[in-house]
């Protein structure tokens, strides 16, 4: 019984924190370098031109999750023109009750929200611009990791071009988590871990644990597929701006 519970705790923490944070680190690192390349080549304002959609989605994701976790939003700007004195591209200023476990835990999700917000937006963009590719992508999420395959279907090149241009803008401006984002996430990390451990303990003594863990596994597969999709776009954009 104890071994089963410890295994379940390791599984839940690995799938809900380990796997997503691996992609969070990769996506943020790659797109941070891309934005630096753009700033070096076109000036700091070039980040607005090449990534304004992503910047707005980035800040809107922070804002939405701050509201979900009951934080008080003092000020926010979805996008702003950077200056020599202030190179901030957007911001969400929020406060919370340090004695409230739910609000403290929310800092983790508020900090990393742009990664999920941009992934979801890119997925929805694919659904409406290249539905054939979207359907093939969704079908691949129903496979196990060891058997996962993706077959590129036929698609409309003009629509694919539209998708790539918009998706590139989202990736460049949205996936770059700032140092403040990571610091904010740290404040809720241990509260989130404690909550997940307690939740796993409860689930482990219920008759629904198998179906719930199966649902968690399927959710993780979806996260992996979508993240790999965005990682590929991010790598291509990084290579393009490295050589232009």
Tab-separated table of C-alpha atoms in Angstrom:
chain	number	residue	atom	x	y	z
A	1	UNK	CA	0.000	0.000	0.000
A	2	UNK	CA	2.763	2.442	0.971
A	3	UNK	CA	4.773	1.554	-2.139
A	4	UNK	CA	1.707	2.154	-4.317
A	5	UNK	CA	1.084	5.559	-2.713
A	6	UNK	CA	4.731	6.635	-3.119
A	7	UNK	CA	4.662	5.479	-6.752
A	8	UNK	CA	1.475	7.463	-7.356
A	9	UNK	CA	2.991	10.583	-5.758
A	10	UNK	CA	6.067	10.305	-7.975
A	11	UNK	CA	3.872	9.767	-11.043
A	12	UNK	CA	1.635	12.753	-10.313
A	13	UNK	CA	4.528	15.126	-9.553
A	14	UNK	CA	6.401	13.941	-12.632
A	15	UNK	CA	3.454	14.322	-15.003
A	16	UNK	CA	2.001	17.565	-13.602
A	17	UNK	CA	5.240	19.414	-12.765
A	18	UNK	CA	8.241	17.574	-14.239
A	19	UNK	CA	7.071	17.164	-17.849
A	20	UNK	CA	5.413	20.609	-18.261
A	21	UNK	CA	8.375	22.405	-16.657
A	22	UNK	CA	10.824	20.676	-18.992
A	23	UNK	CA	8.994	22.198	-21.965
A	24	UNK	CA	8.561	25.500	-20.130
A	25	UNK	CA	12.337	25.702	-19.730
A	26	UNK	CA	13.033	24.718	-23.357
A	27	UNK	CA	10.426	27.022	-24.928
A	28	UNK	CA	11.402	29.961	-22.739
A	29	UNK	CA	15.146	29.508	-23.353
A	30	UNK	CA	14.828	29.228	-27.139
A	31	UNK	CA	12.463	32.178	-27.547
A	32	UNK	CA	14.462	34.332	-25.135
A	33	UNK	CA	17.466	33.886	-27.443
A	34	UNK	CA	15.285	34.647	-30.475
A	35	UNK	CA	14.108	37.926	-28.913
A	36	UNK	CA	17.708	38.840	-28.121
A	37	UNK	CA	18.653	38.222	-31.748
A	38	UNK	CA	15.765	40.435	-32.889
A	39	UNK	CA	16.749	43.198	-30.444
A	40	UNK	CA	20.366	43.058	-31.617
A	41	UNK	CA	19.373	43.141	-35.295
A	42	UNK	CA	16.344	45.480	-35.305
A	43	UNK	CA	16.516	47.261	-31.945
A	44	UNK	CA	14.477	46.585	-28.832
A	45	UNK	CA	11.331	47.873	-30.548
A	46	UNK	CA	11.691	45.096	-33.122
A	47	UNK	CA	10.373	42.677	-30.517
A	48	UNK	CA	6.998	44.439	-30.773
A	49	UNK	CA	6.840	44.087	-34.537
A	50	UNK	CA	7.812	40.429	-34.615
A	51	UNK	CA	6.003	39.346	-31.447
A	52	UNK	CA	3.176	41.724	-30.497
A	53	UNK	CA	0.484	39.002	-30.583
A	54	UNK	CA	2.547	36.760	-28.358
A	55	UNK	CA	3.237	39.609	-25.930
A	56	UNK	CA	-0.481	40.336	-25.553
A	57	UNK	CA	-1.308	36.642	-25.061
A	58	UNK	CA	1.564	36.397	-22.569
A	59	UNK	CA	0.236	39.216	-20.391
A	60	UNK	CA	-3.411	38.188	-20.839
A	61	UNK	CA	-2.483	34.702	-19.565
A	62	UNK	CA	-0.904	36.222	-16.442
A	63	UNK	CA	-3.975	38.405	-15.970
A	64	UNK	CA	-6.513	35.593	-16.387
A	65	UNK	CA	-4.761	33.268	-13.936
A	66	UNK	CA	-4.313	36.078	-11.403
A	67	UNK	CA	-8.087	36.571	-11.459
A	68	UNK	CA	-8.743	32.806	-11.259
A	69	UNK	CA	-6.640	32.551	-8.097
A	70	UNK	CA	-8.259	35.545	-6.474
A	71	UNK	CA	-5.356	37.986	-6.714
A	72	UNK	CA	-6.007	41.722	-6.728
A	73	UNK	CA	-4.877	43.216	-10.042
A	74	UNK	CA	-3.506	46.717	-9.481
A	75	UNK	CA	-2.403	47.563	-13.020
A	76	UNK	CA	-1.817	45.830	-16.324
A	77	UNK	CA	-0.700	46.612	-19.860
A	78	UNK	CA	-1.012	43.890	-22.478
A	79	UNK	CA	1.617	45.586	-24.649
A	80	UNK	CA	3.691	48.759	-24.455
A	81	UNK	CA	6.382	50.395	-26.547
A	82	UNK	CA	9.732	49.967	-24.754
A	83	UNK	CA	11.929	52.982	-24.037
A	84	UNK	CA	15.568	53.480	-23.091
A	85	UNK	CA	14.520	53.878	-19.461
A	86	UNK	CA	12.032	50.998	-19.383
A	87	UNK	CA	12.346	48.033	-21.743
A	88	UNK	CA	9.213	46.293	-20.391
A	89	UNK	CA	6.966	45.067	-23.194
A	90	UNK	CA	3.928	44.509	-20.962
A	91	UNK	CA	3.070	43.838	-17.335
A	92	UNK	CA	0.506	42.652	-14.798
A	93	UNK	CA	0.906	44.010	-11.270
A	94	UNK	CA	-1.019	41.975	-8.717
A	95	UNK	CA	-1.121	41.443	-4.952
A	96	UNK	CA	-2.323	38.533	-2.812
A	97	UNK	CA	-2.823	37.350	0.754
A	98	UNK	CA	0.329	35.524	1.917
A	99	UNK	CA	-1.718	33.562	4.467
A	100	UNK	CA	-4.061	32.195	1.809
A	101	UNK	CA	-2.820	28.799	0.545
A	102	UNK	CA	-4.917	28.975	-2.642
A	103	UNK	CA	-3.640	32.444	-3.572
A	104	UNK	CA	-0.044	31.528	-2.743
A	105	UNK	CA	-0.253	28.339	-4.796
A	106	UNK	CA	-1.653	30.429	-7.641
A	107	UNK	CA	1.698	32.190	-8.059
A	108	UNK	CA	3.115	29.055	-9.649
A	109	UNK	CA	0.378	28.917	-12.282
A	110	UNK	CA	0.298	32.687	-12.812
A	111	UNK	CA	4.041	32.724	-13.487
A	112	UNK	CA	4.006	29.962	-16.115
A	113	UNK	CA	0.552	30.722	-17.552
A	114	UNK	CA	1.913	32.286	-20.795
A	115	UNK	CA	3.393	28.949	-21.891
A	116	UNK	CA	0.012	27.241	-21.681
A	117	UNK	CA	-1.850	30.274	-23.025
A	118	UNK	CA	0.372	30.488	-26.093
A	119	UNK	CA	0.275	26.701	-26.662
A	120	UNK	CA	-3.523	26.723	-26.542
A	121	UNK	CA	-3.758	29.745	-28.838
A	122	UNK	CA	-1.425	28.148	-31.380
A	123	UNK	CA	-3.480	24.962	-31.266
A	124	UNK	CA	-6.724	26.895	-31.862
A	125	UNK	CA	-5.022	28.788	-34.678
A	126	UNK	CA	-4.111	25.465	-36.307
A	127	UNK	CA	-7.701	24.246	-35.914
A	128	UNK	CA	-9.090	27.153	-37.946
A	129	UNK	CA	-6.297	27.660	-40.496
A	130	UNK	CA	-4.922	24.158	-41.112
A	131	UNK	CA	-7.684	21.823	-39.806
A	132	UNK	CA	-6.199	18.762	-41.548
A	133	UNK	CA	-2.928	19.130	-39.621
A	134	UNK	CA	-4.855	19.890	-36.431
A	135	UNK	CA	-6.899	16.684	-36.729
A	136	UNK	CA	-3.767	14.617	-37.341
A	137	UNK	CA	-2.133	16.240	-34.311
A	138	UNK	CA	-5.131	15.490	-32.085
A	139	UNK	CA	-5.261	11.890	-33.298
A	140	UNK	CA	-1.638	11.413	-32.257
A	141	UNK	CA	-2.548	12.294	-28.649
A	142	UNK	CA	-4.636	9.102	-28.417
A	143	UNK	CA	-1.510	6.985	-28.845
A	144	UNK	CA	0.948	5.890	-26.175
A	145	UNK	CA	4.378	7.559	-25.985
A	146	UNK	CA	6.116	4.463	-27.395
A	147	UNK	CA	3.721	4.169	-30.349
A	148	UNK	CA	3.208	7.870	-31.053
A	149	UNK	CA	3.385	8.770	-34.746
A	150	UNK	CA	2.404	11.861	-36.697
A	151	UNK	CA	1.604	11.760	-40.402
A	152	UNK	CA	1.564	15.108	-42.185
A	153	UNK	CA	-1.682	15.287	-44.203
A	154	UNK	CA	-2.273	17.328	-47.329
A	155	UNK	CA	-3.039	20.982	-46.620
A	156	UNK	CA	-3.521	24.376	-48.260
A	157	UNK	CA	-0.184	26.180	-48.642
A	158	UNK	CA	-1.695	29.713	-48.438
A	159	UNK	CA	-3.427	28.788	-45.151
A	160	UNK	CA	-0.258	27.119	-43.892
A	161	UNK	CA	1.668	30.319	-44.619
A	162	UNK	CA	-0.878	32.353	-42.657
A	163	UNK	CA	-0.601	29.898	-39.781
A	164	UNK	CA	3.213	29.995	-39.736
A	165	UNK	CA	3.373	33.809	-39.769
A	166	UNK	CA	0.860	34.202	-36.923
A	167	UNK	CA	2.268	31.244	-34.942
A	168	UNK	CA	5.790	32.666	-35.269
A	169	UNK	CA	4.570	36.000	-33.858
A	170	UNK	CA	2.961	34.173	-30.924
A	171	UNK	CA	6.059	32.068	-30.226
A	172	UNK	CA	8.522	34.952	-30.416
A	173	UNK	CA	6.559	37.306	-28.166
A	174	UNK	CA	4.758	34.902	-25.861
A	175	UNK	CA	6.974	32.047	-24.758
A	176	UNK	CA	9.813	34.070	-23.235
A	177	UNK	CA	9.262	33.961	-19.453
A	178	UNK	CA	11.057	36.765	-17.637
A	179	UNK	CA	13.134	36.365	-14.496
A	180	UNK	CA	10.229	37.960	-12.608
A	181	UNK	CA	7.892	35.257	-13.973
A	182	UNK	CA	10.163	32.499	-12.670
A	183	UNK	CA	10.614	34.238	-9.316
A	184	UNK	CA	6.849	34.618	-8.997
A	185	UNK	CA	6.372	30.922	-9.791
A	186	UNK	CA	8.811	29.895	-7.046
A	187	UNK	CA	6.599	31.539	-4.437
A	188	UNK	CA	3.811	29.046	-5.101
A	189	UNK	CA	5.908	25.978	-5.940
A	190	UNK	CA	5.950	24.225	-2.577
A	191	UNK	CA	2.292	24.984	-1.875
A	192	UNK	CA	1.417	23.378	-5.221
A	193	UNK	CA	3.591	20.339	-4.457
A	194	UNK	CA	1.933	19.964	-1.037
A	195	UNK	CA	-1.530	20.217	-2.600
A	196	UNK	CA	-0.688	17.604	-5.256
A	197	UNK	CA	0.760	15.215	-2.653
A	198	UNK	CA	-2.348	15.519	-0.473
A	199	UNK	CA	-4.621	15.119	-3.495
A	200	UNK	CA	-2.712	12.012	-4.581
A	201	UNK	CA	-3.025	10.509	-1.087
A	202	UNK	CA	-6.789	10.945	-1.253
A	203	UNK	CA	-7.062	9.557	-4.800
A	204	UNK	CA	-4.861	6.560	-3.914
A	205	UNK	CA	-7.410	5.226	-1.412
A	206	UNK	CA	-10.413	5.617	-3.712
A	207	UNK	CA	-11.711	3.106	-6.271
A	208	UNK	CA	-11.356	5.723	-9.026
A	209	UNK	CA	-7.560	5.988	-8.928
A	210	UNK	CA	-6.993	3.946	-12.102
A	211	UNK	CA	-9.383	6.009	-14.225
A	212	UNK	CA	-8.124	9.313	-12.775
A	213	UNK	CA	-4.471	8.433	-13.397
A	214	UNK	CA	-5.373	7.326	-16.914
A	215	UNK	CA	-6.969	10.738	-17.480
A	216	UNK	CA	-3.823	12.428	-16.131
A	217	UNK	CA	-1.654	10.376	-18.496
A	218	UNK	CA	-3.804	11.356	-21.494
A	219	UNK	CA	-3.638	15.029	-20.455
A	220	UNK	CA	0.166	14.774	-20.258
A	221	UNK	CA	0.323	13.276	-23.760
A	222	UNK	CA	-1.675	16.260	-25.046
A	223	UNK	CA	0.722	18.671	-23.304
A	224	UNK	CA	3.735	16.878	-24.804
A	225	UNK	CA	2.338	16.849	-28.361
A	226	UNK	CA	1.296	20.517	-28.290
A	227	UNK	CA	4.601	21.556	-26.689
A	228	UNK	CA	6.631	19.641	-29.284
A	229	UNK	CA	4.588	21.348	-32.005
A	230	UNK	CA	5.427	24.784	-30.582
A	231	UNK	CA	9.022	23.779	-29.886
A	232	UNK	CA	9.495	22.981	-33.575
A	233	UNK	CA	8.105	26.390	-34.594
A	234	UNK	CA	10.311	28.110	-32.012
A	235	UNK	CA	13.449	26.329	-33.252
A	236	UNK	CA	12.708	27.287	-36.864
A	237	UNK	CA	12.218	30.957	-35.899
A	238	UNK	CA	15.421	30.914	-33.869
A	239	UNK	CA	17.380	29.580	-36.856
A	240	UNK	CA	15.824	32.127	-39.220
A	241	UNK	CA	16.726	35.119	-37.059
A	242	UNK	CA	20.165	33.710	-36.363
A	243	UNK	CA	21.092	33.899	-40.036
A	244	UNK	CA	19.248	36.984	-41.329
